[in-house]
Amino acid sequence: MEVEIRRTRHAAYLRLAAAHAGPLGPALLGHPELAPLYAKAYTACGGAEGLPCAGVGGEPRVCVVRRLEHLAYSALRGGKRRREQEKTMVEGLLVCMNHLAQEFPPEFAPVLEATRKVLEKDLAYLEKALQERAQNTP
């Protein structure tokens, strides 16, 4: 069961990383019409308050994709500390998605919303897993 969960989380994060990695990525989420707008939307971001990028900004096509890829490979491994780190990273990505919703063209709302839904679902899983581990630890 745990192996299936890990593989499912891994696949979901790889899919999201691919969806944000290039102009054809939004097509994975059902929005191929966004390819021409990709370069404009993903080139620069002013940085989200509460994240390390605040004030200095970054390139969403790099930072978002790398964090999603990191979560994908982290999901394959176990451990309470790892899940706590993943929870923190997912919470940061949710802040990032909210920020990008304000910075990106409105046409990208479905892509950001699809990403947000996966992140929220995984956050709920992580919170539950951490809570169960805390209860089972003497």
XYZ file of N, CA and C in Angstrom:
414
model
N 0.831 -1.191 0.000
C 0.000 0.000 0.000
C 0.879 1.260 0.000
N 1.852 1.314 0.908
C 2.738 2.484 0.990
C 3.497 2.683 -0.317
N 3.912 1.581 -0.936
C 4.646 1.676 -2.199
C 3.762 2.279 -3.281
N 2.511 1.893 -3.318
C 1.571 2.447 -4.299
C 1.375 3.946 -4.085
N 1.246 4.340 -2.844
C 1.068 5.767 -2.530
C 2.298 6.546 -2.991
N 3.470 6.014 -2.696
C 4.705 6.690 -3.093
C 4.794 6.828 -4.609
N 4.471 5.770 -5.320
C 4.536 5.820 -6.791
C 3.498 6.779 -7.368
N 2.322 6.803 -6.776
C 1.268 7.707 -7.239
C 1.673 9.165 -7.019
N 2.229 9.453 -5.848
C 2.688 10.814 -5.559
C 3.824 11.204 -6.501
N 4.739 10.286 -6.716
C 5.867 10.522 -7.620
C 5.356 10.883 -9.021
N 4.453 10.075 -9.531
C 3.912 10.308 -10.877
C 3.157 11.636 -10.955
N 2.388 11.954 -9.932
C 1.620 13.205 -9.939
C 2.557 14.405 -9.986
N 3.631 14.355 -9.208
C 4.567 15.479 -9.194
C 5.380 15.575 -10.480
N 5.727 14.443 -11.064
C 6.433 14.499 -12.355
C 5.530 15.097 -13.430
N 4.263 14.730 -13.388
C 3.309 15.265 -14.365
C 3.172 16.780 -14.198
N 3.076 17.232 -12.963
C 2.983 18.679 -12.722
C 4.262 19.385 -13.166
N 5.414 18.803 -12.889
C 6.678 19.404 -13.309
C 6.700 19.548 -14.822
N 6.276 18.514 -15.521
C 6.238 18.565 -16.989
C 5.242 19.614 -17.473
N 4.136 19.756 -16.757
C 3.113 20.735 -17.154
C 3.611 22.167 -17.039
N 4.601 22.399 -16.186
C 5.135 23.746 -16.001
C 6.497 23.941 -16.671
N 7.036 22.886 -17.287
C 8.418 22.919 -17.777
C 8.616 23.558 -19.149
N 7.605 23.635 -19.949
C 7.802 24.193 -21.281
C 6.493 24.551 -21.940
N 6.574 25.124 -23.134
C 5.363 25.607 -23.806
C 4.320 24.523 -24.075
N 4.755 23.292 -24.236
C 3.791 22.223 -24.491
C 3.240 21.618 -23.197
N 3.808 22.000 -22.075
C 3.389 21.465 -20.786
C 1.924 21.649 -20.455
N 1.363 22.846 -20.629
C -0.055 23.013 -20.299
C -0.980 22.074 -21.074
N -0.517 21.557 -22.211
C -1.323 20.602 -22.974
C -1.555 19.324 -22.160
N -0.615 18.977 -21.281
C -0.786 17.805 -20.427
C -1.981 17.963 -19.495
N -2.335 19.204 -19.218
C -3.482 19.484 -18.358
C -4.702 19.923 -19.175
N -4.629 19.699 -20.485
C -5.768 19.991 -21.350
C -5.827 21.396 -21.910
N -4.693 22.104 -21.927
C -4.699 23.488 -22.404
C -3.564 23.756 -23.407
N -3.627 23.123 -24.592
C -2.572 23.339 -25.589
C -2.564 24.762 -26.141
N -3.673 25.465 -26.022
C -3.770 26.836 -26.537
C -2.866 27.815 -25.784
N -2.333 27.393 -24.640
C -1.487 28.281 -23.836
C -0.019 28.271 -24.268
N 0.339 27.408 -25.191
C 1.744 27.306 -25.623
C 2.334 28.651 -26.051
N 1.629 29.458 -26.855
C 2.225 30.736 -27.266
C 2.424 31.739 -26.128
N 1.669 31.598 -25.051
C 1.768 32.519 -23.921
C 2.788 32.069 -22.876
N 3.316 30.860 -23.024
C 4.193 30.281 -22.003
C 5.407 31.166 -21.706
N 6.109 31.575 -22.744
C 7.349 32.345 -22.537
C 7.087 33.632 -21.754
N 6.015 34.314 -22.085
C 5.685 35.557 -21.387
C 5.335 35.292 -19.918
N 4.561 34.265 -19.665
C 4.086 33.992 -18.304
C 5.196 33.456 -17.404
N 6.010 32.556 -17.917
C 6.959 31.839 -17.073
C 8.352 32.453 -17.019
N 8.583 33.541 -17.701
C 9.920 34.123 -17.740
C 10.342 34.741 -16.426
N 9.494 35.546 -15.825
C 9.903 36.243 -14.607
C 8.748 36.328 -13.615
N 9.137 36.374 -12.362
C 8.185 36.480 -11.262
C 8.834 37.380 -10.221
N 8.068 38.243 -9.611
C 8.612 39.160 -8.625
C 8.911 38.530 -7.280
N 8.531 37.284 -7.098
C 8.770 36.618 -5.827
C 7.582 36.754 -4.899
N 7.261 35.688 -4.209
C 6.105 35.680 -3.312
C 6.522 35.970 -1.883
N 5.753 36.802 -1.221
C 6.044 37.139 0.170
C 5.941 35.880 1.033
N 6.918 35.702 1.884
C 6.950 34.526 2.737
C 7.813 33.398 2.184
N 8.291 33.555 0.975
C 9.168 32.558 0.362
C 10.559 33.155 0.179
N 11.564 32.311 0.019
C 12.939 32.829 -0.168
C 13.086 33.766 -1.373
N 12.209 33.618 -2.364
C 12.303 34.431 -3.573
C 11.694 35.829 -3.404
N 11.084 36.105 -2.265
C 10.407 37.389 -2.037
C 11.349 38.553 -2.309
N 10.892 39.460 -3.145
C 11.667 40.667 -3.430
C 12.689 40.507 -4.526
N 13.292 39.332 -4.636
C 14.311 39.141 -5.679
C 13.727 38.463 -6.906
N 12.653 37.715 -6.717
C 11.995 37.067 -7.838
C 12.719 35.830 -8.312
N 12.315 35.377 -9.472
C 12.884 34.173 -10.052
C 12.225 33.857 -11.367
N 12.541 32.702 -11.887
C 11.948 32.217 -13.132
C 11.073 31.019 -12.809
N 9.755 31.144 -12.887
C 8.877 30.022 -12.558
C 9.162 28.765 -13.379
N 9.613 28.928 -14.615
C 9.888 27.735 -15.424
C 11.072 26.955 -14.868
N 11.828 27.578 -13.977
C 12.941 26.887 -13.332
C 12.585 26.517 -11.895
N 12.235 27.507 -11.082
C 12.041 27.242 -9.651
C 10.831 26.350 -9.380
N 9.710 26.599 -10.032
C 8.522 25.775 -9.807
C 8.787 24.344 -10.265
N 9.367 24.209 -11.431
C 9.638 22.880 -11.981
C 10.615 22.116 -11.090
N 11.658 22.775 -10.635
C 12.641 22.084 -9.782
C 12.034 21.645 -8.455
N 11.199 22.477 -7.879
C 10.577 22.090 -6.613
C 9.609 20.921 -6.812
N 8.874 20.927 -7.916
C 7.972 19.811 -8.206
C 8.761 18.528 -8.461
N 9.867 18.638 -9.184
C 10.713 17.466 -9.421
C 11.306 16.957 -8.110
N 11.728 17.871 -7.259
C 12.269 17.477 -5.958
C 11.220 16.693 -5.162
N 9.991 17.182 -5.157
C 8.919 16.482 -4.462
C 8.658 15.110 -5.076
N 8.759 15.021 -6.398
C 8.535 13.738 -7.074
C 9.520 12.688 -6.591
N 10.778 13.049 -6.530
C 11.785 12.068 -6.127
C 11.796 11.855 -4.623
N 11.430 12.843 -3.875
C 11.332 12.700 -2.429
C 10.179 11.762 -2.067
N 9.104 11.814 -2.842
C 7.930 10.984 -2.571
C 8.255 9.493 -2.610
N 9.283 9.122 -3.351
C 9.657 7.713 -3.457
C 10.354 7.192 -2.207
N 10.795 8.088 -1.378
C 11.539 7.699 -0.187
C 10.672 7.877 1.045
N 11.113 7.335 2.154
C 10.299 7.373 3.364
C 10.929 8.173 4.484
N 10.234 8.184 5.599
C 10.763 8.836 6.785
C 9.932 10.019 7.231
N 9.804 10.153 8.532
C 9.009 11.243 9.110
C 9.609 12.603 8.769
N 10.917 12.716 8.897
C 11.565 14.000 8.622
C 11.362 14.402 7.154
N 11.452 13.421 6.260
C 11.247 13.710 4.834
C 9.830 14.213 4.594
N 8.844 13.581 5.220
C 7.452 14.010 5.041
C 7.246 15.417 5.606
N 7.915 15.731 6.700
C 7.821 17.090 7.252
C 8.415 18.107 6.283
N 9.537 17.754 5.662
C 10.156 18.646 4.676
C 9.252 18.807 3.458
N 8.646 17.708 3.032
C 7.726 17.777 1.895
C 6.531 18.660 2.225
N 6.013 18.533 3.427
C 4.866 19.357 3.847
C 5.218 20.839 3.758
N 6.397 21.191 4.239
C 6.846 22.580 4.174
C 6.980 23.036 2.719
N 7.510 22.175 1.865
C 7.685 22.528 0.462
C 6.337 22.677 -0.243
N 5.396 21.798 0.066
C 4.061 21.881 -0.540
C 3.368 23.170 -0.093
N 3.486 23.504 1.178
C 2.894 24.747 1.668
C 3.506 25.947 0.940
N 4.807 25.922 0.708
C 5.471 26.986 -0.045
C 4.992 27.057 -1.477
N 4.796 25.899 -2.099
C 4.298 25.889 -3.474
C 2.868 26.413 -3.560
N 2.077 26.177 -2.532
C 0.721 26.734 -2.527
C 0.772 28.258 -2.453
N 1.677 28.799 -1.656
C 1.869 30.251 -1.611
C 2.301 30.736 -2.998
N 3.197 29.998 -3.598
C 3.701 30.333 -4.933
C 2.558 30.331 -5.960
N 1.708 29.318 -5.933
C 0.595 29.237 -6.886
C -0.351 30.420 -6.720
N -0.603 30.808 -5.480
C -1.462 31.976 -5.233
C -0.824 33.244 -5.795
N 0.469 33.346 -5.616
C 1.193 34.507 -6.140
C 1.191 34.506 -7.670
N 1.453 33.357 -8.263
C 1.481 33.271 -9.728
C 0.105 33.542 -10.330
N -0.946 33.211 -9.607
C -2.301 33.496 -10.093
C -2.495 34.998 -10.295
N -1.771 35.794 -9.507
C -1.859 37.244 -9.642
C -0.927 37.757 -10.741
N 0.184 37.074 -10.953
C 1.191 37.544 -11.912
C 0.992 37.011 -13.327
N 0.471 35.810 -13.453
C 0.311 35.180 -14.761
C -0.893 35.764 -15.496
N -0.891 35.635 -16.822
C -2.105 36.012 -17.572
C -3.293 35.176 -17.078
N -4.474 35.722 -17.084
C -5.647 35.004 -16.565
C -5.920 33.679 -17.276
N -5.432 33.535 -18.494
C -5.650 32.295 -19.243
C -5.003 31.089 -18.552
N -4.014 31.332 -17.699
C -3.315 30.246 -17.016
C -4.017 29.785 -15.743
N -5.126 30.394 -15.406
C -5.850 30.021 -14.186
C -6.159 28.523 -14.110
N -6.601 27.867 -15.194
C -6.884 26.424 -15.085
C -5.638 25.587 -14.773
N -4.500 25.986 -15.304
C -3.253 25.250 -15.048
C -2.849 25.421 -13.585
N -2.921 26.640 -13.095
C -2.560 26.902 -11.704
C -3.551 26.246 -10.746
N -4.816 26.229 -11.120
C -5.834 25.598 -10.278
C -5.641 24.085 -10.231
N -5.318 23.471 -11.361
C -5.052 22.026 -11.387
C -3.848 21.698 -10.505
N -2.835 22.549 -10.568
C -1.651 22.355 -9.728
C -2.017 22.514 -8.264
N -2.785 23.526 -7.959
C -3.209 23.785 -6.578
C -3.986 22.591 -6.013
N -4.863 22.003 -6.819
C -5.666 20.866 -6.349
C -4.784 19.678 -5.977
N -3.788 19.389 -6.809
C -2.870 18.285 -6.507
C -2.090 18.588 -5.232
N -1.620 19.820 -5.116
C -0.856 20.210 -3.931
C -1.709 20.121 -2.660
N -2.940 20.587 -2.728
C -3.821 20.540 -1.560
C -4.140 19.105 -1.159
N -4.358 18.257 -2.149
C -4.627 16.841 -1.874
C -3.413 16.202 -1.212
N -2.232 16.502 -1.723
C -1.026 15.920 -1.149
C -0.754 16.481 0.242
N -1.033 17.744 0.451
C -0.854 18.339 1.774
C -1.750 17.635 2.790
N -2.969 17.344 2.410
C -3.883 16.621 3.303
C -3.319 15.236 3.621
N -2.777 14.567 2.609
C -2.151 13.260 2.836
C -0.974 13.379 3.803
N -0.110 14.363 3.570
C 1.073 14.532 4.411
C 0.691 14.840 5.857
N -0.288 15.698 6.044
C -0.731 16.031 7.402
C -1.279 14.795 8.114
N -2.058 14.007 7.392
C -2.619 12.780 7.965
C -1.508 11.785 8.284
N -0.563 11.616 7.371
C 0.538 10.672 7.593
C 1.380 11.090 8.791
N 1.668 12.368 8.906
C 2.459 12.851 10.039
C 1.695 12.697 11.359
N 0.412 12.925 11.305
C -0.411 12.776 12.503
C -0.454 11.309 12.945
N -0.604 10.407 11.998
C -0.634 8.975 12.324
C 0.693 8.515 12.899
N 1.793 9.003 12.330
C 3.109 8.628 12.848
C 3.301 9.159 14.272
N 2.805 10.347 14.516
C 2.935 10.923 15.854
C 2.145 10.110 16.878
N 1.002 9.610 16.475
C 0.175 8.791 17.379
C 0.786 7.415 17.626
N 1.485 6.894 16.626
C 2.068 5.551 16.745
C 3.437 5.551 17.400
N 4.019 6.726 17.605
C 5.328 6.823 18.228
C 5.156 6.893 19.744
N 5.831 5.993 20.469
C 5.671 5.996 21.925
C 6.304 7.191 22.578
